[in-house]
Amino acid sequence: FFDSLQDQFDNLEKHTQWGIDVLEKYIKFVKERAEIELSYAKQLRNLSKKYQPKKNSKEEEEYRYTSTKAFLATLNEMNDYAGQHEVISENMTSLITGELTRYVQELKQERKSHFHDGRKAQQHIETCWKQLEASKKRFERDCKEADRAQQYFEKMDADINVTKADVEKARQQAQLRHQMAEDSKAEYSSTLQKFNSEQHDHFYTHIPSIFQKIQEMEERRIVRIGESMKTFAEVDRQVIPIIGKCLDEITKAAESIDHKNDSQMVIEAFKSGFEPPGDVDFEDFTQPMKRTVSESSLSNSRGDGKSETKFGSKSKGKLWPFIKKNKLMSLLTSPHQPPPPPPASASPSAVPNGPQSPKQQKEPLSHRFNEFMTSKPKIHCFRSLKRGGAGPEDFSNLPPEQRRKKLQQKVDELNKDIQKEMDQRDALTKMKDVYIKNPQMGDAASVDHRLAELGQNIEKLRLEVQKFEGWLAEVEGRLPARTEQARRQSGLYEAQNTSAVNSCAQDRESPDGSYTEEQSQETEMKVPAMDFDDEFDDEEPLPTIGTCKALYTFEGQNEGTISVAEGEMLYVIEEDKGDGWTRIRRNEDEEGYVPTSYVEVYLDKNAKGA
């Protein structure tokens, strides 16, 4: 077919070069596609890694719910999904880019050889043509010279004035020219026949053969690029089943989400084991006698606290935290005794807006609830426990249900440690036996010291297990009977503590440092210090409702109070509720109560509740 393009040799050369350019362009396209796949896979892996839970962190504990487990499964499947895109990139690089790059190099060499042969054939036929033209021109020139010599001879022969010798010389010259013309004619004829033969071979043998090779080369290139395009699609098609499997696993993980199970896990995680408080009795302020308080009320009096039973009794006053955290915070930290009078006053009653007298019998319900809730350590002590030190070894700072789970977890951990030590001891014992039987392998006495250490470690761990099992038995004896299902569920999930108090109030410390509760009650009050800190750390601070100016210097040495200097300006966050104390704030970390008579308050008219 290409032999019909013999007169289009240059255009054919340009076309084949364009074909190679197209192939190189396709190679570049596949290479960039492979880079995109690899980059996409890397981004998917980074995304999956970014949202993976950190090991040994609180975030990892949150992945026990079915919804978060499904999300974790999705992240893992995204890793496999990214791996398939890496496979696409690798296959495209090896099966298409690499193969085509080698093929292009071979194609360039083959094309160069074919067109070199074509140019060589053209140069040969052109040389033959030049030889033919030269022979033709020489024959033409010799013929013209012979004609001129003949005409000169005839002219000399007709002239009577010319000597016979000149005529003979002209005749010989004419014969010589005729002979040269005949020789040129014979040479021209031979050259012409040779050229015609070469020209026939050129156009019917050499050039068609070269063009046929070029055509075959071009067709192979076209077939090769088509096969590469099929491979391009097949590489994607090969990973579709695996990608589909990844998506099926994500769907399966989503279908495994159990909202009922997650809700039950939340219940188990935050259940404290406390019972709801009883009803609050009516307080009749019209009677001169001291108001009576129900044993189950939140407002237990100080005297009632002496007759309260042990931990777990229903007659105890329990905190049921259905109140706002800021309000609870203020109840837990506000002082309980009347504030001191200002320096210039003789008595608290002489000061306007002064506090109530300490002899006054009636107290607001908030004060009684405050007495019930106040215990040592205070809230700031809870924070120091969490930030600086650890809780009691027997977890007595936790509610009963949470304490039981922590103790059970500790026993399980110790048993695992014992098993590890025993496994090491067994391995060393076997090694010692081998050394005894084969002394050349090692000294049997070299492991005796390590065996003795392992024995001591196992004995210590067993004593620890006995100690924690004793505390566990004590806690389980105090807890009310639980159903088998409740036992299973509480054993499966580690619970978090709520903002509740374990039992009745411990001995309370007043702002002046005196204790107002029986010391025997101290062991009955277990405060979940670290969990209170968790409850309050994330709460928004109380908004400011105004400002105040300190009229006198106040040394806030008691818990719940704050020191101020005369003339200092501060923010008011809670006004006097009738107890003689105003809650103020200096900055984000410093706030507390000061006597109302020590400050001059300027409430903001737009503040809520002002």
Coordinates of N, CA, C and O in Angstrom, one line a residue, residues 114-216:
H114 N 15.1 1.9 8.2 CA 14.3 1.9 7.0 C 14.5 3.2 6.2 O 14.7 3.1 4.9
F115 N 14.4 4.3 6.8 CA 14.5 5.5 6.0 C 16.0 5.8 5.6 O 16.2 6.4 4.6
H116 N 16.9 5.2 6.3 CA 18.3 5.2 5.8 C 18.4 4.4 4.5 O 19.1 4.9 3.5
D117 N 17.8 3.2 4.5 CA 17.8 2.5 3.2 C 17.1 3.2 2.1 O 17.5 3.2 0.9
G118 N 16.0 3.8 2.4 CA 15.3 4.6 1.4 C 16.1 5.7 0.8 O 16.1 6.0 -0.4
R119 N 16.8 6.5 1.7 CA 17.6 7.6 1.2 C 18.8 7.0 0.4 O 19.2 7.7 -0.6
K120 N 19.3 5.9 0.8 CA 20.4 5.4 0.0 C 20.0 4.9 -1.4 O 20.7 5.2 -2.4
A121 N 18.8 4.4 -1.5 CA 18.3 4.0 -2.8 C 18.0 5.2 -3.7 O 18.3 5.2 -4.9
Q122 N 17.5 6.3 -3.0 CA 17.2 7.5 -3.8 C 18.5 8.1 -4.3 O 18.6 8.6 -5.4
Q123 N 19.6 8.1 -3.4 CA 20.8 8.6 -3.8 C 21.4 7.8 -5.0 O 22.1 8.4 -5.9
H124 N 21.3 6.5 -5.0 CA 21.8 5.7 -6.1 C 21.1 6.0 -7.4 O 21.8 6.1 -8.4
I125 N 19.8 6.1 -7.4 CA 19.1 6.4 -8.6 C 19.4 7.8 -9.1 O 19.5 8.0 -10.3
E126 N 19.6 8.7 -8.2 CA 20.0 10.0 -8.6 C 21.4 10.0 -9.2 O 21.7 10.8 -10.2
T127 N 22.3 9.2 -8.7 CA 23.6 9.1 -9.3 C 23.6 8.6 -10.7 O 24.3 9.1 -11.6
C128 N 22.8 7.5 -10.9 CA 22.6 6.9 -12.2 C 22.0 8.0 -13.2 O 22.4 8.0 -14.4
W129 N 21.1 8.8 -12.7 CA 20.5 9.8 -13.6 C 21.5 10.8 -14.0 O 21.6 11.3 -15.1
K130 N 22.4 11.2 -13.1 CA 23.4 12.2 -13.4 C 24.4 11.6 -14.4 O 24.8 12.3 -15.3
Q131 N 24.7 10.3 -14.3 CA 25.6 9.7 -15.2 C 25.0 9.7 -16.6 O 25.7 10.0 -17.7
L132 N 23.7 9.4 -16.7 CA 23.0 9.4 -17.9 C 23.0 10.8 -18.6 O 23.2 11.0 -19.8
E133 N 22.7 11.8 -17.8 CA 22.7 13.2 -18.3 C 24.1 13.6 -18.8 O 24.2 14.2 -19.8
A134 N 25.1 13.2 -18.1 CA 26.5 13.6 -18.5 C 26.8 12.9 -19.9 O 27.4 13.5 -20.8
S135 N 26.4 11.6 -20.0 CA 26.7 10.9 -21.2 C 25.9 11.5 -22.4 O 26.4 11.6 -23.5
K136 N 24.7 11.9 -22.1 CA 23.8 12.5 -23.1 C 24.4 13.8 -23.6 O 24.5 14.1 -24.8
K137 N 24.8 14.6 -22.7 CA 25.4 15.9 -23.0 C 26.7 15.7 -23.8 O 27.0 16.5 -24.8
R138 N 27.5 14.7 -23.5 CA 28.7 14.5 -24.2 C 28.5 14.0 -25.6 O 29.1 14.5 -26.6
F139 N 27.5 13.2 -25.8 CA 27.1 12.7 -27.1 C 26.6 13.9 -28.0 O 26.9 14.0 -29.2
E140 N 25.8 14.8 -27.3 CA 25.3 15.9 -28.1 C 26.4 16.9 -28.5 O 26.4 17.4 -29.6
R141 N 27.3 17.1 -27.6 CA 28.5 18.0 -27.9 C 29.3 17.4 -29.1 O 29.7 18.1 -30.0
D142 N 29.6 16.1 -29.0 CA 30.4 15.5 -30.1 C 29.7 15.5 -31.4 O 30.4 15.7 -32.5
C143 N 28.4 15.4 -31.4 CA 27.6 15.4 -32.7 C 27.8 16.8 -33.3 O 27.9 17.0 -34.5
K144 N 27.6 17.8 -32.5 CA 27.7 19.2 -33.0 C 29.2 19.5 -33.5 O 29.3 20.1 -34.5
E145 N 30.2 19.0 -32.8 CA 31.5 19.2 -33.2 C 31.8 18.5 -34.6 O 32.5 19.0 -35.5
A146 N 31.2 17.3 -34.8 CA 31.4 16.6 -36.0 C 30.7 17.3 -37.2 O 31.2 17.4 -38.3
D147 N 29.5 17.9 -36.9 CA 28.8 18.7 -38.0 C 29.7 19.9 -38.3 O 29.8 20.2 -39.5
R148 N 30.2 20.6 -37.4 CA 31.0 21.7 -37.7 C 32.3 21.3 -38.5 O 32.7 22.0 -39.4
A149 N 32.9 20.2 -38.1 CA 34.1 19.8 -38.8 C 33.8 19.4 -40.3 O 34.6 19.6 -41.2
Q150 N 32.6 18.8 -40.5 CA 32.2 18.4 -41.8 C 32.0 19.6 -42.7 O 32.4 19.6 -43.9
Q151 N 31.3 20.6 -42.1 CA 31.0 21.8 -42.9 C 32.3 22.5 -43.2 O 32.5 23.1 -44.3
Y152 N 33.3 22.5 -42.3 CA 34.6 23.2 -42.6 C 35.3 22.5 -43.7 O 35.9 23.1 -44.6
F153 N 35.3 21.1 -43.7 CA 35.9 20.4 -44.7 C 35.3 20.7 -46.1 O 36.1 20.8 -47.1
E154 N 34.0 20.7 -46.1 CA 33.3 21.0 -47.4 C 33.7 22.4 -47.9 O 33.8 22.6 -49.1
K155 N 33.8 23.3 -47.0 CA 34.1 24.7 -47.4 C 35.5 24.7 -47.9 O 35.8 25.4 -48.9
M156 N 36.4 24.0 -47.2 CA 37.8 24.1 -47.7 C 38.0 23.3 -49.0 O 38.8 23.8 -49.9
D157 N 37.2 22.3 -49.2 CA 37.3 21.5 -50.5 C 36.8 22.3 -51.7 O 37.3 22.2 -52.8
A158 N 35.8 23.2 -51.5 CA 35.3 24.0 -52.6 C 36.1 25.2 -52.9 O 36.0 25.8 -53.9
D159 N 37.0 25.6 -52.0 CA 37.8 26.8 -52.2 C 39.0 26.4 -53.0 O 39.8 25.6 -52.6
I160 N 39.2 27.1 -54.2 CA 40.3 26.8 -55.1 C 41.6 27.4 -54.6 O 42.7 27.0 -55.1
N161 N 41.5 28.3 -53.8 CA 42.7 29.0 -53.3 C 43.4 28.2 -52.2 O 44.4 28.5 -51.7
V162 N 42.7 27.2 -51.6 CA 43.2 26.4 -50.5 C 44.1 25.3 -51.1 O 43.7 24.7 -52.0
T163 N 45.2 25.1 -50.4 CA 46.1 24.1 -50.9 C 45.5 22.7 -50.6 O 44.6 22.5 -49.8
K164 N 46.0 21.7 -51.2 CA 45.6 20.4 -51.1 C 45.9 19.8 -49.7 O 45.1 19.0 -49.1
A165 N 47.0 20.2 -49.2 CA 47.4 19.8 -47.8 C 46.3 20.3 -46.8 O 45.9 19.5 -45.9
D166 N 45.9 21.5 -46.9 CA 44.9 22.1 -45.9 C 43.5 21.3 -46.1 O 42.8 21.0 -45.1
V167 N 43.2 21.0 -47.4 CA 42.0 20.3 -47.6 C 42.1 18.9 -46.9 O 41.1 18.4 -46.3
E168 N 43.2 18.2 -47.1 CA 43.4 16.9 -46.5 C 43.3 16.9 -44.9 O 42.8 16.1 -44.3
K169 N 43.9 18.0 -44.4 CA 43.9 18.2 -43.0 C 42.4 18.4 -42.5 O 42.0 17.8 -41.4
A170 N 41.6 19.1 -43.2 CA 40.2 19.4 -42.8 C 39.4 18.1 -42.9 O 38.5 17.8 -42.1
R171 N 39.8 17.3 -43.9 CA 39.0 16.0 -44.1 C 39.3 15.1 -42.9 O 38.4 14.4 -42.4
Q172 N 40.6 15.0 -42.5 CA 40.9 14.1 -41.4 C 40.3 14.6 -40.1 O 39.8 13.7 -39.3
Q173 N 40.2 15.9 -39.9 CA 39.6 16.4 -38.7 C 38.1 16.1 -38.7 O 37.6 15.7 -37.6
A174 N 37.5 16.1 -39.8 CA 36.0 15.8 -39.9 C 35.8 14.3 -39.6 O 34.9 13.9 -38.9
Q175 N 36.7 13.5 -40.1 CA 36.5 12.1 -39.8 C 36.7 11.8 -38.3 O 36.0 10.9 -37.7
L176 N 37.7 12.4 -37.7 CA 37.9 12.2 -36.3 C 36.7 12.6 -35.4 O 36.3 11.9 -34.5
R177 N 36.1 13.8 -35.8 CA 34.9 14.2 -35.1 C 33.8 13.2 -35.3 O 33.0 13.0 -34.3
H178 N 33.6 12.7 -36.4 CA 32.6 11.7 -36.7 C 32.8 10.5 -35.8 O 31.8 9.9 -35.2
Q179 N 34.1 10.1 -35.7 CA 34.4 8.9 -34.9 C 34.1 9.1 -33.4 O 33.5 8.3 -32.7
M180 N 34.4 10.3 -32.9 CA 34.1 10.7 -31.5 C 32.6 10.7 -31.2 O 32.1 10.3 -30.2
A181 N 31.9 11.2 -32.3 CA 30.4 11.2 -32.1 C 29.8 9.8 -32.0 O 28.9 9.5 -31.2
E182 N 30.4 8.9 -32.8 CA 29.9 7.5 -32.8 C 30.3 6.9 -31.4 O 29.4 6.1 -30.8
D183 N 31.4 7.2 -30.9 CA 31.8 6.6 -29.6 C 30.9 7.1 -28.5 O 30.4 6.4 -27.6
S184 N 30.6 8.4 -28.5 CA 29.7 9.1 -27.5 C 28.3 8.5 -27.6 O 27.6 8.3 -26.6
K185 N 27.9 8.2 -28.8 CA 26.6 7.6 -29.0 C 26.5 6.2 -28.4 O 25.5 5.9 -27.7
A186 N 27.5 5.4 -28.6 CA 27.5 4.1 -28.1 C 27.5 4.1 -26.5 O 26.8 3.4 -25.8
E187 N 28.3 5.1 -26.0 CA 28.4 5.2 -24.5 C 27.0 5.7 -23.9 O 26.6 5.2 -22.9
Y188 N 26.4 6.6 -24.6 CA 25.1 7.1 -24.2 C 24.1 6.0 -24.2 O 23.3 5.9 -23.3
S189 N 24.1 5.2 -25.2 CA 23.2 4.1 -25.4 C 23.3 3.1 -24.2 O 22.4 2.6 -23.6
S190 N 24.6 2.8 -23.9 CA 24.9 1.8 -22.8 C 24.4 2.4 -21.5 O 23.8 1.7 -20.6
T191 N 24.7 3.7 -21.3 CA 24.4 4.3 -20.0 C 22.8 4.4 -19.8 O 22.3 4.2 -18.7
L192 N 22.2 4.7 -20.9 CA 20.7 4.8 -20.9 C 20.1 3.4 -20.5 O 19.1 3.4 -19.7
Q193 N 20.6 2.3 -21.1 CA 20.0 1.0 -20.8 C 20.3 0.7 -19.3 O 19.4 0.1 -18.6
K194 N 21.5 1.0 -18.8 CA 21.8 0.8 -17.4 C 20.8 1.6 -16.5 O 20.3 1.0 -15.5
F195 N 20.6 2.8 -16.8 CA 19.8 3.7 -16.0 C 18.3 3.1 -16.0 O 17.7 3.1 -14.9
N196 N 17.8 2.7 -17.1 CA 16.5 2.2 -17.2 C 16.3 1.0 -16.3 O 15.3 0.8 -15.6
S197 N 17.4 0.1 -16.3 CA 17.3 -1.1 -15.5 C 17.3 -0.7 -14.0 O 16.6 -1.2 -13.2
E198 N 18.2 0.2 -13.7 CA 18.3 0.7 -12.3 C 17.0 1.3 -11.8 O 16.5 1.1 -10.7
Q199 N 16.5 2.1 -12.7 CA 15.2 2.8 -12.4 C 14.1 1.8 -12.2 O 13.3 2.0 -11.2
H200 N 14.0 0.8 -13.0 CA 13.0 -0.2 -12.8 C 13.2 -0.9 -11.5 O 12.2 -1.2 -10.7
D201 N 14.4 -1.3 -11.2 CA 14.6 -2.0 -9.9 C 14.3 -1.1 -8.7 O 13.8 -1.5 -7.7
H202 N 14.6 0.2 -8.9 CA 14.4 1.2 -7.8 C 12.9 1.3 -7.5 O 12.5 1.2 -6.3
F203 N 12.1 1.5 -8.5 CA 10.7 1.8 -8.3 C 9.8 0.5 -8.2 O 8.7 0.6 -7.7
Y204 N 10.3 -0.6 -8.6 CA 9.5 -1.8 -8.5 C 10.1 -2.9 -7.5 O 9.4 -3.9 -7.3
T205 N 11.3 -2.7 -7.0 CA 11.8 -3.7 -6.1 C 12.3 -3.0 -4.8 O 11.8 -3.4 -3.7
H206 N 13.3 -2.1 -4.9 CA 13.9 -1.6 -3.7 C 12.9 -0.7 -2.9 O 12.7 -1.0 -1.7
I207 N 12.4 0.3 -3.5 CA 11.5 1.2 -2.8 C 10.3 0.5 -2.3 O 9.9 0.7 -1.1
P208 N 9.6 -0.3 -3.1 CA 8.4 -1.0 -2.5 C 8.8 -1.9 -1.3 O 8.0 -2.0 -0.3
S209 N 10.0 -2.5 -1.3 CA 10.4 -3.4 -0.2 C 10.6 -2.5 1.1 O 10.1 -2.8 2.2
I210 N 11.2 -1.4 0.9 CA 11.4 -0.5 2.0 C 10.1 0.1 2.6 O 9.9 0.1 3.8
F211 N 9.3 0.5 1.6 CA 8.0 1.0 2.1 C 7.1 0.0 2.7 O 6.3 0.3 3.6
Q212 N 7.2 -1.3 2.3 CA 6.5 -2.3 2.9 C 6.9 -2.5 4.4 O 6.1 -2.7 5.3
K213 N 8.2 -2.5 4.6 CA 8.8 -2.6 6.0 C 8.3 -1.4 6.8 O 7.9 -1.6 8.0
I214 N 8.3 -0.2 6.2 CA 7.8 1.0 7.0 C 6.3 0.8 7.3 O 5.9 1.1 8.4
Q215 N 5.5 0.3 6.4 CA 4.1 0.1 6.6 C 3.9 -1.0 7.8 O 3.1 -0.8 8.6
E216 N 4.7 -2.0 7.7 CA 4.5 -3.0 8.8 C 4.9 -2.4 10.1 O 4.3 -2.7 11.2

